[in-house]
Coordinates of N, CA and C in Angstrom, one line a residue:
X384 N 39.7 17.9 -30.9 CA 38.8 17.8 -32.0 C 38.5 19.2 -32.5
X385 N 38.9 19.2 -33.9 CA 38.6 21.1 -34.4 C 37.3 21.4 -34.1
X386 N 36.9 22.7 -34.1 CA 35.5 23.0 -33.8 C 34.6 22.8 -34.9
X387 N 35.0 22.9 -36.1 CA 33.8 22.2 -37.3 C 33.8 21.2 -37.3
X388 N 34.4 20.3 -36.3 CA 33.8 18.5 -36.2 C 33.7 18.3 -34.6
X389 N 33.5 19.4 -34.5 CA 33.5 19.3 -32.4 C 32.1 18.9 -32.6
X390 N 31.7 17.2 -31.8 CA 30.1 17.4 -31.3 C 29.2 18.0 -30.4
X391 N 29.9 17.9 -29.3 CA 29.9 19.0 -28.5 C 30.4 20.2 -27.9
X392 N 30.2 21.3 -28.5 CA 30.7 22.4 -28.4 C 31.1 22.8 -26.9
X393 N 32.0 23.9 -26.5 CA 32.3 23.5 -24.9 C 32.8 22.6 -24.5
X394 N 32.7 21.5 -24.7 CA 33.3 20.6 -23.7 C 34.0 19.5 -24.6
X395 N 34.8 18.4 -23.4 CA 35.2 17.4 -24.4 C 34.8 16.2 -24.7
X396 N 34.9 16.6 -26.2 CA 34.5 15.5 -26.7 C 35.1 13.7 -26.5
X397 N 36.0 14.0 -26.1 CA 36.8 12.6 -25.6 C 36.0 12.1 -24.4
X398 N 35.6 12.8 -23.8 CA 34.9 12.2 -22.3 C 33.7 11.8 -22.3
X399 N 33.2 10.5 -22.6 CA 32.3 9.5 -23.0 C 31.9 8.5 -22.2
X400 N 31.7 8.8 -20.8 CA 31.2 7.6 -19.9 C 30.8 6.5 -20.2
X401 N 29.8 6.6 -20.9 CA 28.4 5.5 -21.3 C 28.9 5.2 -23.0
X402 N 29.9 5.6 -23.2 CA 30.0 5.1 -24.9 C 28.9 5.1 -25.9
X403 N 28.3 6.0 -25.8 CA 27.4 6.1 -26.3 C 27.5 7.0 -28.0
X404 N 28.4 7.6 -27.5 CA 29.7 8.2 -28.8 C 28.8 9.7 -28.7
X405 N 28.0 10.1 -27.9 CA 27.3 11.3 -27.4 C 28.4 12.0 -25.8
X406 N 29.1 13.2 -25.8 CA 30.2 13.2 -24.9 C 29.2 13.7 -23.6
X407 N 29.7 13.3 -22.6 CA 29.2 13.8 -21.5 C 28.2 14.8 -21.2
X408 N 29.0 16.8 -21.8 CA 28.6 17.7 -21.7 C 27.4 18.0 -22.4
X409 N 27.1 17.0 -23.7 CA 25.8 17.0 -24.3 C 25.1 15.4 -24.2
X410 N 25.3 14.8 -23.2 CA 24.8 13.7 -22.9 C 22.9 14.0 -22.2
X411 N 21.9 13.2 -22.9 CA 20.3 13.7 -22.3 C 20.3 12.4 -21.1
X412 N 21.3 11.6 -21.4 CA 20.9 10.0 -20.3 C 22.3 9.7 -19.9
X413 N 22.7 9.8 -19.2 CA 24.1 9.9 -18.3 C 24.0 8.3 -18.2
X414 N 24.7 7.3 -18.9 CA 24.4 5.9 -18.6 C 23.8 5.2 -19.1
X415 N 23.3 5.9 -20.1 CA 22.4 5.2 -20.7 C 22.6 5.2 -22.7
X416 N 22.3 4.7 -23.4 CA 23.0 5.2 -24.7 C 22.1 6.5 -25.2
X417 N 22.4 7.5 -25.6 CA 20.9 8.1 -26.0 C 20.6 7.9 -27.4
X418 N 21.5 7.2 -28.1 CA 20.7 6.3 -29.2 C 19.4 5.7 -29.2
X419 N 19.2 5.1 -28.1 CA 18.2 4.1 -28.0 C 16.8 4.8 -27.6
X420 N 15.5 5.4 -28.5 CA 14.5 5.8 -28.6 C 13.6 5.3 -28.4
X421 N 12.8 4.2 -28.0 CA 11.5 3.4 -29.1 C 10.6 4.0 -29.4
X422 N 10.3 4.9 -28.7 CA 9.3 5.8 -28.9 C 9.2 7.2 -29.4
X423 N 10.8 6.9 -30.2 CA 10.3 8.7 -30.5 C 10.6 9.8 -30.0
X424 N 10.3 10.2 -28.5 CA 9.9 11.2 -28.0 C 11.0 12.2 -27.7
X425 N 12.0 11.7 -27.9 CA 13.6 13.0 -27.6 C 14.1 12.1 -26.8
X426 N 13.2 11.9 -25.7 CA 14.0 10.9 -24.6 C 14.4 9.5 -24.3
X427 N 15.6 9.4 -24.5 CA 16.3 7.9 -24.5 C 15.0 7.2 -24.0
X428 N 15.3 5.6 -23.9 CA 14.9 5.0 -23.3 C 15.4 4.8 -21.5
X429 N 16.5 4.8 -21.4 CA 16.8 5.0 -20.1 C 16.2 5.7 -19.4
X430 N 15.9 6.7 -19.8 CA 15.6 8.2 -18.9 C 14.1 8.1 -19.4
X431 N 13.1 7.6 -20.2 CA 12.2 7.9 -20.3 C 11.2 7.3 -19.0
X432 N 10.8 8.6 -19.0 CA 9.2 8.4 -17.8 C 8.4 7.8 -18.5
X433 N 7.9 8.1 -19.4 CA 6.4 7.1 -19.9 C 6.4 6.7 -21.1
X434 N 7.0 5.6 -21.1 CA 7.6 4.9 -22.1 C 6.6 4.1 -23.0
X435 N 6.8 4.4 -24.2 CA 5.6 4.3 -25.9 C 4.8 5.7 -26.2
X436 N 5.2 7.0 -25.1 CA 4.7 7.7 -24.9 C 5.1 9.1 -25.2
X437 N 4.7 10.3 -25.7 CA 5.7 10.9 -25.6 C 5.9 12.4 -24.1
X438 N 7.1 12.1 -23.7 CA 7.6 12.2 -22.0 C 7.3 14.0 -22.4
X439 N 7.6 14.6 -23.7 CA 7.2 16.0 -23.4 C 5.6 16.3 -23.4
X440 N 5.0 16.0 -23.6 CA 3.4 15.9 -23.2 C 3.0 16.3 -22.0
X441 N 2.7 17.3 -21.4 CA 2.5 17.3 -20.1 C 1.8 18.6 -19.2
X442 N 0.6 18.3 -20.4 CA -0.3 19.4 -20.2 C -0.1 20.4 -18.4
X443 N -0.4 19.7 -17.5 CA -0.3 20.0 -15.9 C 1.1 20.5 -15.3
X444 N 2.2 20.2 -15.8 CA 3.1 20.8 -15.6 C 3.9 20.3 -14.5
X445 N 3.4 18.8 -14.1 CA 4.1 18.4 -13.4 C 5.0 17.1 -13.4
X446 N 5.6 17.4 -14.1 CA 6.9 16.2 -15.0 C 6.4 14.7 -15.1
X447 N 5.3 14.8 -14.9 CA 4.3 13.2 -15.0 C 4.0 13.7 -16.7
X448 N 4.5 12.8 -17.9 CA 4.0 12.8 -18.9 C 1.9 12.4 -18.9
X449 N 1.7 13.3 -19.5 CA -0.2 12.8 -19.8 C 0.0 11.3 -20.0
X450 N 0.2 11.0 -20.9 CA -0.1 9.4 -21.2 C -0.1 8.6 -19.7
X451 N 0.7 9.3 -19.0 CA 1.1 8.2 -17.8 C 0.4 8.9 -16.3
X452 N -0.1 10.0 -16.7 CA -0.6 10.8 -15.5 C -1.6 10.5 -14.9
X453 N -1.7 10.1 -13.4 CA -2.1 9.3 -12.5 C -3.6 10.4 -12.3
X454 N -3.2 11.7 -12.0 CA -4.1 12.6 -11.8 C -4.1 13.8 -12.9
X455 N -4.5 13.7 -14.2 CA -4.6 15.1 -14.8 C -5.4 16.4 -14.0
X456 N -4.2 17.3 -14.7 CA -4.8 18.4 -14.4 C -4.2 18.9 -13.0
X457 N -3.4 17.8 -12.0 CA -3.2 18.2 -11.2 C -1.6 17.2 -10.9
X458 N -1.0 18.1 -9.6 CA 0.1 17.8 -9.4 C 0.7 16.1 -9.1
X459 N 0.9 15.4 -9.8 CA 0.9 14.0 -9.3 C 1.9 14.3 -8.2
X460 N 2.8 14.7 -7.8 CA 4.3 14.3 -7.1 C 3.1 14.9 -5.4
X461 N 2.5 15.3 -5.6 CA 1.7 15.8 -4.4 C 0.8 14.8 -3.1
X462 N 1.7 13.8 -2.5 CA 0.9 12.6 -2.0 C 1.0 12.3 -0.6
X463 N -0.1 13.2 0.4 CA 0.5 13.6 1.8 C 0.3 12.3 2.4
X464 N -0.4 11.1 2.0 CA -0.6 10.0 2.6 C 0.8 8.6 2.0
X465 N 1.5 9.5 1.2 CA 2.0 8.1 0.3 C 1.3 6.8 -0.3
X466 N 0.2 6.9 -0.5 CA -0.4 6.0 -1.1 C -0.3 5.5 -2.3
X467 N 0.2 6.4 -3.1 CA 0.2 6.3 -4.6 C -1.1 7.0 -5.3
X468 N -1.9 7.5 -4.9 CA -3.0 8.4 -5.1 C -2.4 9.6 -5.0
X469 N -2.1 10.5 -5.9 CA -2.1 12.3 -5.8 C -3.6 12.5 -4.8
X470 N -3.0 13.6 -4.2 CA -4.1 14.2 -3.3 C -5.4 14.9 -4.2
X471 N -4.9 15.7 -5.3 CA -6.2 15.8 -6.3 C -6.9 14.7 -6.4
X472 N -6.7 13.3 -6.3 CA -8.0 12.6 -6.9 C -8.1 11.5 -5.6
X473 N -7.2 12.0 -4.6 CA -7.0 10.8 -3.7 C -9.0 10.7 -2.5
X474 N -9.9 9.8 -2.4 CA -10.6 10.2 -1.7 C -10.6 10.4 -0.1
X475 N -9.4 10.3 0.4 CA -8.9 9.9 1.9 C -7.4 10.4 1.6
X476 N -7.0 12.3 1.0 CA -5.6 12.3 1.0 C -4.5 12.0 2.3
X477 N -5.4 12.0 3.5 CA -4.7 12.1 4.8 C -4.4 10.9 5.3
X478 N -5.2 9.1 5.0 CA -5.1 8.5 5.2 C -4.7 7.3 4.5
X479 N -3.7 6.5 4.3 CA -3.1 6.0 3.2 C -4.3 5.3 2.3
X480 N -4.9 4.7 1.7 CA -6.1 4.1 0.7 C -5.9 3.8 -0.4
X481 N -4.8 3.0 -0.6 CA -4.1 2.5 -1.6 C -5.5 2.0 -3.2
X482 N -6.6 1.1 -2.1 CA -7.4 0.9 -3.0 C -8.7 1.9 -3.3
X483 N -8.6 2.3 -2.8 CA -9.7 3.8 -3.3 C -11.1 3.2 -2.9
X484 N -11.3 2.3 -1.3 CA -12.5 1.6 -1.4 C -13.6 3.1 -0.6
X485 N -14.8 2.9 -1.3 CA -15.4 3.9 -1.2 C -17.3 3.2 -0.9
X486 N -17.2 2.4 0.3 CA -18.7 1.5 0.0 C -19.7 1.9 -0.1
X487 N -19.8 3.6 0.7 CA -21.5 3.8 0.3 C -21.1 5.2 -1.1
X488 N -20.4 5.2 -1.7 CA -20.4 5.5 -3.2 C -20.4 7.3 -2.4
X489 N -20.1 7.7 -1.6 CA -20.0 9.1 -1.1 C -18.8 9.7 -1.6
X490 N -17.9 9.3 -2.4 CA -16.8 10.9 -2.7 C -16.1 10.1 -1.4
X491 N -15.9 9.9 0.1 CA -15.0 9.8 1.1 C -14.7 8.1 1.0
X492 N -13.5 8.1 1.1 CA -12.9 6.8 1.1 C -13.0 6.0 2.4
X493 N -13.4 4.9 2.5 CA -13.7 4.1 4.0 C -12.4 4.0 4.7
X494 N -11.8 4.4 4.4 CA -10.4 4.8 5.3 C -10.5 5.7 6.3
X495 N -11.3 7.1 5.9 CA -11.6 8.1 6.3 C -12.8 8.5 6.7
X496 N -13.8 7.5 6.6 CA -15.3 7.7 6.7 C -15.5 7.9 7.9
X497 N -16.2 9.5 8.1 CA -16.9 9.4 9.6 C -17.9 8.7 10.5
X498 N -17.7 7.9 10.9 CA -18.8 6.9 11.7 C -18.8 7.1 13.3
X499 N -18.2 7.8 13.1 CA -17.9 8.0 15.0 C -19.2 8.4 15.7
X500 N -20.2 9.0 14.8 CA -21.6 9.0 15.4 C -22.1 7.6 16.0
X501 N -22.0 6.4 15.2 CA -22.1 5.1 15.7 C -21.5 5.0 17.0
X502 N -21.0 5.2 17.8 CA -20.0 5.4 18.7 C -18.6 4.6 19.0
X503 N -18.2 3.9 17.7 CA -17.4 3.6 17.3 C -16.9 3.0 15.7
X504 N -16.2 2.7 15.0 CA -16.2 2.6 13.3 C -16.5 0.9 13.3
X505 N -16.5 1.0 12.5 CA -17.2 -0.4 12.0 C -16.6 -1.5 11.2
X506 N -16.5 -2.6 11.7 CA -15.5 -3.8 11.2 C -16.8 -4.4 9.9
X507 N -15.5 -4.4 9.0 CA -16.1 -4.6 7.5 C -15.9 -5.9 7.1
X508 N -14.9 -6.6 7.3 CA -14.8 -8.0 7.0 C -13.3 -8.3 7.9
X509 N -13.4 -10.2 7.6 CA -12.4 -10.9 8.7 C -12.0 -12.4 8.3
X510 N -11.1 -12.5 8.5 CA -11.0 -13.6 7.8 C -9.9 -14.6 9.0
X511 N -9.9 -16.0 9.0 CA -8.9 -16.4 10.0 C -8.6 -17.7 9.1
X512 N -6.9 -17.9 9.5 CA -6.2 -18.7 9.0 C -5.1 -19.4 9.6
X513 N -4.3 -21.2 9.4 CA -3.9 -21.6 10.7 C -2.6 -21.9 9.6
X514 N -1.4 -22.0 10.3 CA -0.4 -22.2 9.8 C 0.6 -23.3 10.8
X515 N 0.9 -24.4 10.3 CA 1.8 -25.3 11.2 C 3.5 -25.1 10.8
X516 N 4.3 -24.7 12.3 CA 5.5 -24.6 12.2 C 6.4 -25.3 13.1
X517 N 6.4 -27.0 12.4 CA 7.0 -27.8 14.0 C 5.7 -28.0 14.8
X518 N 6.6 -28.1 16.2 CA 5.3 -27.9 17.3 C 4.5 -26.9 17.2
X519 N 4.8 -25.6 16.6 CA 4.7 -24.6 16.7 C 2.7 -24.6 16.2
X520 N 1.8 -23.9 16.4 CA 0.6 -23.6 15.5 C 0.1 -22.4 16.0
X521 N -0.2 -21.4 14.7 CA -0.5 -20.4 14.8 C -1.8 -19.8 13.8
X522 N -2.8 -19.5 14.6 CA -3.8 -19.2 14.4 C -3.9 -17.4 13.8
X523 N -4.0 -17.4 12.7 CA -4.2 -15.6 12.5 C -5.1 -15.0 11.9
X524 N -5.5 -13.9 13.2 CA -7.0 -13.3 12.7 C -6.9 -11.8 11.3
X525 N -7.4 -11.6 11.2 CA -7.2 -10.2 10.3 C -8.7 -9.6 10.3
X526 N -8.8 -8.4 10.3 CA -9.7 -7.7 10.0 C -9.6 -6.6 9.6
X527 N -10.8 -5.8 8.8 CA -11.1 -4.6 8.2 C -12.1 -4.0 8.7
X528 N -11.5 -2.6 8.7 CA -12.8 -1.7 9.2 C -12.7 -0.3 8.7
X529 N -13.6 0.4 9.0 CA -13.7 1.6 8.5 C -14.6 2.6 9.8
X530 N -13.8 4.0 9.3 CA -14.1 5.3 10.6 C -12.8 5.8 11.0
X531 N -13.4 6.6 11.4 CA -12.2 7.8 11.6 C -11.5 7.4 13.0
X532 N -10.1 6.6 13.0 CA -9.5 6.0 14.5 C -8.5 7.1 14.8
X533 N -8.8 7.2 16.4 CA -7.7 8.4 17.0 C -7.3 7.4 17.8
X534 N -6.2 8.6 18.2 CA -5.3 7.7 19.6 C -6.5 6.7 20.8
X535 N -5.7 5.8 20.9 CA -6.7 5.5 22.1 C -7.3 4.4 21.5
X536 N -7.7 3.9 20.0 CA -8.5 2.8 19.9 C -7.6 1.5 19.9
X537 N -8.0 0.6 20.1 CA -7.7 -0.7 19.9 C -8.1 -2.1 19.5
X538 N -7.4 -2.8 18.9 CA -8.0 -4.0 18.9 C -7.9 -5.4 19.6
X539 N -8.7 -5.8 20.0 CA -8.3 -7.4 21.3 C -8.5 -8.5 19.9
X540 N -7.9 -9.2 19.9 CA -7.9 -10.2 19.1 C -8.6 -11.7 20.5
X541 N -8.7 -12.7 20.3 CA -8.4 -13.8 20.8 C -9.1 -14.8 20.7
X542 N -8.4 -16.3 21.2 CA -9.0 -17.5 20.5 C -9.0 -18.2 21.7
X543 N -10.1 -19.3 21.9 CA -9.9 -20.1 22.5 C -10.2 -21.9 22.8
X544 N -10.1 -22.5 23.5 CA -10.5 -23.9 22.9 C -11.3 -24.0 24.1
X545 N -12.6 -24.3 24.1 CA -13.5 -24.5 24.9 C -13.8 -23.9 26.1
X546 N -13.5 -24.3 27.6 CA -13.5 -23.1 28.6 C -11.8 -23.5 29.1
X547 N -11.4 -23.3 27.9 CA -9.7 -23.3 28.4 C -9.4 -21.9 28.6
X548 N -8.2 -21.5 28.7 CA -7.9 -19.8 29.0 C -7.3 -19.5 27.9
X549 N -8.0 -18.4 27.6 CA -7.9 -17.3 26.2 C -6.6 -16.6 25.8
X550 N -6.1 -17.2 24.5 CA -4.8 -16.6 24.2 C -5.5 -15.3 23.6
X551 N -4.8 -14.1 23.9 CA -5.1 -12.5 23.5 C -3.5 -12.0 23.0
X552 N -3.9 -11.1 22.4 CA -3.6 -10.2 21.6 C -3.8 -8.6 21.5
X553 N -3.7 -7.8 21.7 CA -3.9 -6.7 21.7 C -2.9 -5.4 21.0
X554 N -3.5 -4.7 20.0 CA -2.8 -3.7 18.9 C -3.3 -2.6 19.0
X555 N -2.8 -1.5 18.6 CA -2.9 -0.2 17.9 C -4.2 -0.3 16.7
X556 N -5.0 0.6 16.9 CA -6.0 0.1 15.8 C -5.9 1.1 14.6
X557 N -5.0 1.7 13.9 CA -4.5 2.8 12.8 C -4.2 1.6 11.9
X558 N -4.9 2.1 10.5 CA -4.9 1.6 9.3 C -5.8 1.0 8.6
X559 N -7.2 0.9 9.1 CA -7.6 0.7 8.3 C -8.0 -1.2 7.9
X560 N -6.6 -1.9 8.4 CA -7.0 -3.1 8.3 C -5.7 -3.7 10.0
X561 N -6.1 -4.4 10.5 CA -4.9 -5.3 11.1 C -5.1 -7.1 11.1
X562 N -4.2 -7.2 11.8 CA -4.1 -8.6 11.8 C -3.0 -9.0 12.9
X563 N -3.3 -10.6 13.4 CA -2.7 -11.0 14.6 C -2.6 -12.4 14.5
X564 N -1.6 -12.9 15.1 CA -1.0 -14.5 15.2 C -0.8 -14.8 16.9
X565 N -1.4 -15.7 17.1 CA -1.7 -16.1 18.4 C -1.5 -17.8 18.1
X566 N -0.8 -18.0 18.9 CA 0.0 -19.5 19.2 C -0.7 -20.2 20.0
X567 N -1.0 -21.7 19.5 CA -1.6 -22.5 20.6 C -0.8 -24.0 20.1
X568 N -1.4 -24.7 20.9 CA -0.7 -25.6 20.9 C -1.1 -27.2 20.5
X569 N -2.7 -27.4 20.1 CA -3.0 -28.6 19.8 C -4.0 -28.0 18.6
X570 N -4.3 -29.2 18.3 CA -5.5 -29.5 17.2 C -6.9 -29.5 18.2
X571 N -7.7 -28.9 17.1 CA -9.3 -29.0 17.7 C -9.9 -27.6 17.1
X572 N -11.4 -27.8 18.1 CA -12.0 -26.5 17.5 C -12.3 -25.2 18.7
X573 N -11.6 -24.6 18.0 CA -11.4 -23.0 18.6 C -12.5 -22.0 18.7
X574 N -12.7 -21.3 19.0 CA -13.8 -20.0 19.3 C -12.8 -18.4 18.9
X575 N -13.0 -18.2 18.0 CA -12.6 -16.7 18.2 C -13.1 -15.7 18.1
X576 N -12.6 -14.2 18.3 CA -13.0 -12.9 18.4 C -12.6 -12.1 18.1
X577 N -12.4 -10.7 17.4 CA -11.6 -9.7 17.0 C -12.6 -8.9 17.9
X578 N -12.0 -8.0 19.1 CA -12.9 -6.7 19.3 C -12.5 -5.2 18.9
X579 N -13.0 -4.2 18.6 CA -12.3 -3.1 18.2 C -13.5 -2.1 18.9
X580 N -12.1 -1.6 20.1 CA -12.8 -0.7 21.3 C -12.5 0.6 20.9
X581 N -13.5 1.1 21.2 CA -13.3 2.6 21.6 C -12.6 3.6 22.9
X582 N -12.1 4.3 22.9 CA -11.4 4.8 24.3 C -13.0 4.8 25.3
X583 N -14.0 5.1 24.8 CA -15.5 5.9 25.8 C -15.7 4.5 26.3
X584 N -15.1 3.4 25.8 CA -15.5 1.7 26.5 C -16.6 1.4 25.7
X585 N -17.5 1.5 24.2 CA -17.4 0.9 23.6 C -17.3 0.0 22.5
X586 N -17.7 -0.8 21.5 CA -16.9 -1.6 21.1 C -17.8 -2.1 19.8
X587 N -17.0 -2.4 19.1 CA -17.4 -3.2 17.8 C -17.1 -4.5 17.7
X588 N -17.6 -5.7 17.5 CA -16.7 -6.8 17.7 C -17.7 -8.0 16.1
X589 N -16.4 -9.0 16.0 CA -16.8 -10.2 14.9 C -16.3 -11.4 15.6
X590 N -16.8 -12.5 15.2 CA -16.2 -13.3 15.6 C -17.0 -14.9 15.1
X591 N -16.1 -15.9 16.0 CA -16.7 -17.0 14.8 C -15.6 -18.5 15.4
X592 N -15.3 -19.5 15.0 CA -15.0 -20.9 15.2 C -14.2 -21.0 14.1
X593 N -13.3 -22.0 14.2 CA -12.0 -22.8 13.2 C -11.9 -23.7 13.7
X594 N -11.7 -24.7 12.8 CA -11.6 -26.4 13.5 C -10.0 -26.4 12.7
X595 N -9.2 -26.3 13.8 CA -7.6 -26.2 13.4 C -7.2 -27.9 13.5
X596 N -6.6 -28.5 12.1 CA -6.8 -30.2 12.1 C -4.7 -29.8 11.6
X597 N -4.4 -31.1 11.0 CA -3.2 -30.8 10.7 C -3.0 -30.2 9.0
X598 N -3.6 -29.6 8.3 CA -3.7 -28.6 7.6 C -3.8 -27.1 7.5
X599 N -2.8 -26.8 7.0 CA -2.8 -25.0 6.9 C -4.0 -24.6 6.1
X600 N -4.7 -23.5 6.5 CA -5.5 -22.9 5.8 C -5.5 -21.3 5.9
X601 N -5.7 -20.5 4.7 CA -4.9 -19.3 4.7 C -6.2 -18.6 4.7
X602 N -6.0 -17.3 5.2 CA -7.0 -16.4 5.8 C -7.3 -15.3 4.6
X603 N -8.3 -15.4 4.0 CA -8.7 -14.8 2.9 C -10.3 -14.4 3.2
X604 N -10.2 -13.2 2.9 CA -11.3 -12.1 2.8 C -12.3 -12.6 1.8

């Protein structure tokens, strides 16, 4: 192609991956057509980050267009917990807190709240739910709590049917929330417990009854 009809200077023009009739060497969306705009902004639609928006916008300087910027002013790509919170606006950057729950309105996310003065963190809600599979039936506890957990804490789950012997459970207590499935094997009404120990011995605990019949019922907060 002569150079007064060359579209891309440098390179060739014959080599067109994406057919886009844009050649390779001056291609903005490798795959993409860079015809296709909706919004304007330079940047194909393929390739566009914040799409109705325009992607050069980006006061903070960290390839997060404003329109779509999670945290202005500050680095979105910056997220030591993975949560999806930037650490600038995250209130618990160290601990994941996906929902930003913050109950006594302090700036610190209950993910991360110090309660350890109490002499252990504190179970916030619980919920239990029964699921039939076959013979199979399974009872599952879940709880939420908040405080700062180190190595060493745990949770005892367990359920039982009257002074029968106690199916248990026992977990790692990191995160913020857990949950547990414990298998029994008839219908009736159960007794259960979630405890959440401290390494010093001790303990926070909830607990409560399920009348498990032949109906599933699902464990909601």
């Amino acid at each position: 192609i002569p150079d007064a009809c060359d579209v891309c200077q440098g390179f060739d023009d014959a080599i067109d991956t994406d057919y886009d009739d844009v050649p390779n060497g001056c291609d903005l969306c490798e795959g993409h057509s860079d015809n296709d705009d909706a919004d304007g902004d330079g940047i194909p639609d393929g390739c566009d980050i914040c799409e109705g928006h325009d992607d050069k916008e980006d006061a903070d300087g960290d390839g997060i267009p404003d329109a779509c910027d999670v945290c202005p002013g500050s680095d979105d790509l910056v997220d030591t917990d993975w949560d999806g919170i930037p650490d600038a606006c995250d209130n618990c950057p160290e601990v994941a807190n996906p929902d930003q729950d913050d109950s006594d309105s302090d700036g610190v996310g209950d993910a991360c709240e110090d309660n350890s003065s109490s002499g252990a963190p504190v179970i916030t809600d619980s919920c239990v739910g029964v699921t039939h599979g076959g013979s199979t039936i399974v009872i599952t506890i879940c709880i939420k709590f908040i405080g700062v957990i180190y190595s060493g804490y745990t949770i005892e789950f367990t359920v039982v049917k009257g002074v029968g012997t106690p199916e248990t459970v026992t977990i790692n207590a990191f995160g913020g929330e857990k949950c547990a499935e414990l298998n029994i094997s008839e219908l009736g009404d159960y007794n259960w417990s979630a405890t959440l120990w401290n390494p010093d011995g001790t303990f926070t605990t909830v607990s409560g009854h399920i009348i498990v019949d032949e109906n599933d019922q699902s464990c909601e907060y």
